[in-house]
Tab-separated table of C-alpha atoms in Angstrom:
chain	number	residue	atom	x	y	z
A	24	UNK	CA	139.032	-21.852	0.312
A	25	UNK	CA	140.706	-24.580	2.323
A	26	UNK	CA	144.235	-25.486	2.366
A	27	UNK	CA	145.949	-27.712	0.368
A	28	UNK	CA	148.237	-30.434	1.519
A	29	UNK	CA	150.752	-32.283	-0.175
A	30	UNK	CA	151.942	-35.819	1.243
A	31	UNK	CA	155.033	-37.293	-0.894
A	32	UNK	CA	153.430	-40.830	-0.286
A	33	UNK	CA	155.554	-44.114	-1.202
A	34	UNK	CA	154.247	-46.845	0.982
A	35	UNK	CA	157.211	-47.269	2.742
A	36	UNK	CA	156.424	-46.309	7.157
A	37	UNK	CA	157.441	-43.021	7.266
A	38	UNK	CA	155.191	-41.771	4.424
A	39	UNK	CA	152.076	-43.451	6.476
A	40	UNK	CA	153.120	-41.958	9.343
A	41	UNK	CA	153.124	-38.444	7.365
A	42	UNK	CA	150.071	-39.403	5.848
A	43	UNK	CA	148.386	-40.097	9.131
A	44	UNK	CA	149.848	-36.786	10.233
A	45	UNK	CA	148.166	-34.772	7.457
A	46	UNK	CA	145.004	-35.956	7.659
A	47	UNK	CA	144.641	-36.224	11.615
A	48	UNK	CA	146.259	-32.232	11.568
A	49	UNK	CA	144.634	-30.756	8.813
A	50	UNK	CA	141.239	-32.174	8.740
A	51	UNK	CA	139.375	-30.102	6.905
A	52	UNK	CA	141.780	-29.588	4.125
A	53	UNK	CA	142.381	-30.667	0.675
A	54	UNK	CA	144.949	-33.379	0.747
A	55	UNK	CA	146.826	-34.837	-2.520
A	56	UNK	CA	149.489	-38.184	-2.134
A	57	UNK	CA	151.751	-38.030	-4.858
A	58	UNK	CA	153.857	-40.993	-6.118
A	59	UNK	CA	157.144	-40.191	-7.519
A	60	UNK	CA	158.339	-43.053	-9.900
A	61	UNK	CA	162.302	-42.133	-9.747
A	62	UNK	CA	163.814	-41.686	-13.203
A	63	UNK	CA	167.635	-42.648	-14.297
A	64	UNK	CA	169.734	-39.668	-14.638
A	65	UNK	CA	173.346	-39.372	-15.489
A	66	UNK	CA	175.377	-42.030	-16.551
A	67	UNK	CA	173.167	-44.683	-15.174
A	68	UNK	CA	170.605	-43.345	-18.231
A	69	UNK	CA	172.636	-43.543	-21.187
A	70	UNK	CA	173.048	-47.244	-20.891
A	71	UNK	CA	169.431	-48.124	-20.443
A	72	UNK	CA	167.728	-49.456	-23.672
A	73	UNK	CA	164.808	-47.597	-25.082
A	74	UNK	CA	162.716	-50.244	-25.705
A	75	UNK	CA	163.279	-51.478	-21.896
A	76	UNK	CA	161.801	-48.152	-20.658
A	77	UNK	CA	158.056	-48.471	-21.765
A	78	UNK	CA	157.138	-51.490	-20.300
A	79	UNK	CA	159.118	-50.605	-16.804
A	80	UNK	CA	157.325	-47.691	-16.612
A	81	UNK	CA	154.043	-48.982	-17.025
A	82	UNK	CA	155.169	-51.708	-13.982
A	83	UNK	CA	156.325	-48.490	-12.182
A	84	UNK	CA	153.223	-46.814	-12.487
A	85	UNK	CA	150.995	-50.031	-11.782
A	86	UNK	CA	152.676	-50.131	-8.856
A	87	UNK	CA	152.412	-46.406	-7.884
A	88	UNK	CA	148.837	-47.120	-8.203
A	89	UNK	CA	148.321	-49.595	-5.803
A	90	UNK	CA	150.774	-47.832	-3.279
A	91	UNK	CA	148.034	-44.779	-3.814
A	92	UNK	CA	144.971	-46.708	-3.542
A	93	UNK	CA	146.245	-47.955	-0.158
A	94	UNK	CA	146.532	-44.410	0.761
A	95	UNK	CA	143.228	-43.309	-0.517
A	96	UNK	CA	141.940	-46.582	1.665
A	97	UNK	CA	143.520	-44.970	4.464
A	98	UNK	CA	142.185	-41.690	3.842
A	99	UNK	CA	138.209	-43.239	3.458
A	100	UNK	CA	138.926	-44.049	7.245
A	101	UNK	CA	139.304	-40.851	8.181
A	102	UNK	CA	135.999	-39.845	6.437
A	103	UNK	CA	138.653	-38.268	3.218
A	104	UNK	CA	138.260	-38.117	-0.249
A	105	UNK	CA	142.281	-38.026	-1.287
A	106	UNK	CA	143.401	-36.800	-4.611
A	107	UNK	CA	146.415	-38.695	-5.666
A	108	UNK	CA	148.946	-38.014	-8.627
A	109	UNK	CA	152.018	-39.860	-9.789
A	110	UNK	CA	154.809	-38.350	-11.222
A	111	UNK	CA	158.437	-39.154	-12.772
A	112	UNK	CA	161.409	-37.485	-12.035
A	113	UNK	CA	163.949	-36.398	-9.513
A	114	UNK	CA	161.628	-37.132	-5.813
A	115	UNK	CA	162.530	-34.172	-4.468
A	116	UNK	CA	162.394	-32.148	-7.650
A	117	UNK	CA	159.062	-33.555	-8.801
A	118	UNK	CA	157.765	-32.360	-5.236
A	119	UNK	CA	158.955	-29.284	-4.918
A	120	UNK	CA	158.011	-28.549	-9.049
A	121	UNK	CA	154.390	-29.834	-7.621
A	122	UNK	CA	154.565	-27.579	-4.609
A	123	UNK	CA	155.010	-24.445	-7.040
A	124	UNK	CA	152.675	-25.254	-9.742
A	125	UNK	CA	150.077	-26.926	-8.109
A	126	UNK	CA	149.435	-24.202	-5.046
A	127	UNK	CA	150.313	-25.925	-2.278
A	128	UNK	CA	150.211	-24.565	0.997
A	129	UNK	CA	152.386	-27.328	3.045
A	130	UNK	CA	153.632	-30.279	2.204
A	131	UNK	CA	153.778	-33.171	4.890
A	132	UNK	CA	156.244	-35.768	4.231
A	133	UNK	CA	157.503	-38.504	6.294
A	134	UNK	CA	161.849	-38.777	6.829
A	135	UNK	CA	163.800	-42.111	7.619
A	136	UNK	CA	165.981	-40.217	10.043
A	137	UNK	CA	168.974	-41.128	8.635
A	138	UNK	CA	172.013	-39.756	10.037
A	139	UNK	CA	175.917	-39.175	9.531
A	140	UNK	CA	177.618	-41.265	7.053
A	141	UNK	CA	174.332	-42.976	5.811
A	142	UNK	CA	172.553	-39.453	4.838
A	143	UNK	CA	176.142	-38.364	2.836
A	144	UNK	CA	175.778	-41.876	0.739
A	145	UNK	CA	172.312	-42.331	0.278
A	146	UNK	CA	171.165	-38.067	0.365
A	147	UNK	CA	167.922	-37.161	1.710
A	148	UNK	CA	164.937	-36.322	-0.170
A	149	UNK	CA	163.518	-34.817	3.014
A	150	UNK	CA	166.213	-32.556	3.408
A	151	UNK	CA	166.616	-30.902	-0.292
A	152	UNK	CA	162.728	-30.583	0.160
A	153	UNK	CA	163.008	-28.311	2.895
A	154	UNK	CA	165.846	-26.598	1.561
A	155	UNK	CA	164.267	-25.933	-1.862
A	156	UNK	CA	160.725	-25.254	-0.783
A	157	UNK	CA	158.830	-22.529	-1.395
A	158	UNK	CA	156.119	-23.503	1.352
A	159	UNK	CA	156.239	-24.597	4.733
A	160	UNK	CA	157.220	-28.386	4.977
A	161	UNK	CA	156.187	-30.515	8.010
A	162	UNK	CA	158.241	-33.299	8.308
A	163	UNK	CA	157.447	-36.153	10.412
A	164	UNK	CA	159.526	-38.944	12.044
């Protein structure tokens, strides 16, 4: 049975690079991207209006699915077939809940590299990955 490898994958450069990464590293393995389309949580969510949610979630997963077809493109160049999944929750919840149910054995992801001041305002989903996970994470920068 080969391994399986999950790449967080949102478009944005560091997620290529960790895509890249993945799937020049472990070649022979089975490699899912997963889209995380961030839900509103706290006090942010009570105001939103119910009827405002359906059709911005449908836009938010349209666009999670061309994000992961341009991944799968990238993965066809490397001679790949990629699974890809999108998801809504919590980004580094949602991967570490798909780490644990979906038997992962690593999970590649890509960091900005923030630092100081910047990582206490905006947190780092990279970080509370590798904190929380219960498999080795790679993370590339």
């Amino acid at each position: 049975m080969s391994e399986h490898i999950l790449v967080p994958y949102d478009g944005s450069p560091p997620s290529a690079d960790a895509l890249e990464y993945a799937l020049e590293t472990f070649s022979d393995a089975h490699v899912t991207a997963l889209y995380v389309v961030p839900a509103p949580d706290g006090y942010e969510a009570l105001f939103e209006n119910p009827e405002d949610r359906v059709p911005a979630a449908d836009a938010a997963d349209e666009r999670g699915r061309d994000i992961l077809d341009d991944a799968a493109d990238v993965a066809a160049e490397h001679g790949v077939d990629l699974e890809t999944e999108i998801r809504t929750g919590k980004p580094d919840h949602v991967i570490v809940e798909h780490a644990e149910t979906e038997e992962v054995d690593t999970i590649v992801l890509g960091s900005h590299g923030r630092e100081g001041v910047s990582r206490l305002l905006l947190g780092s989903v990279a970080e509370n990955v590798v904190r929380r996970s219960p498999v080795p994470v790679v993370v590339v920068r």
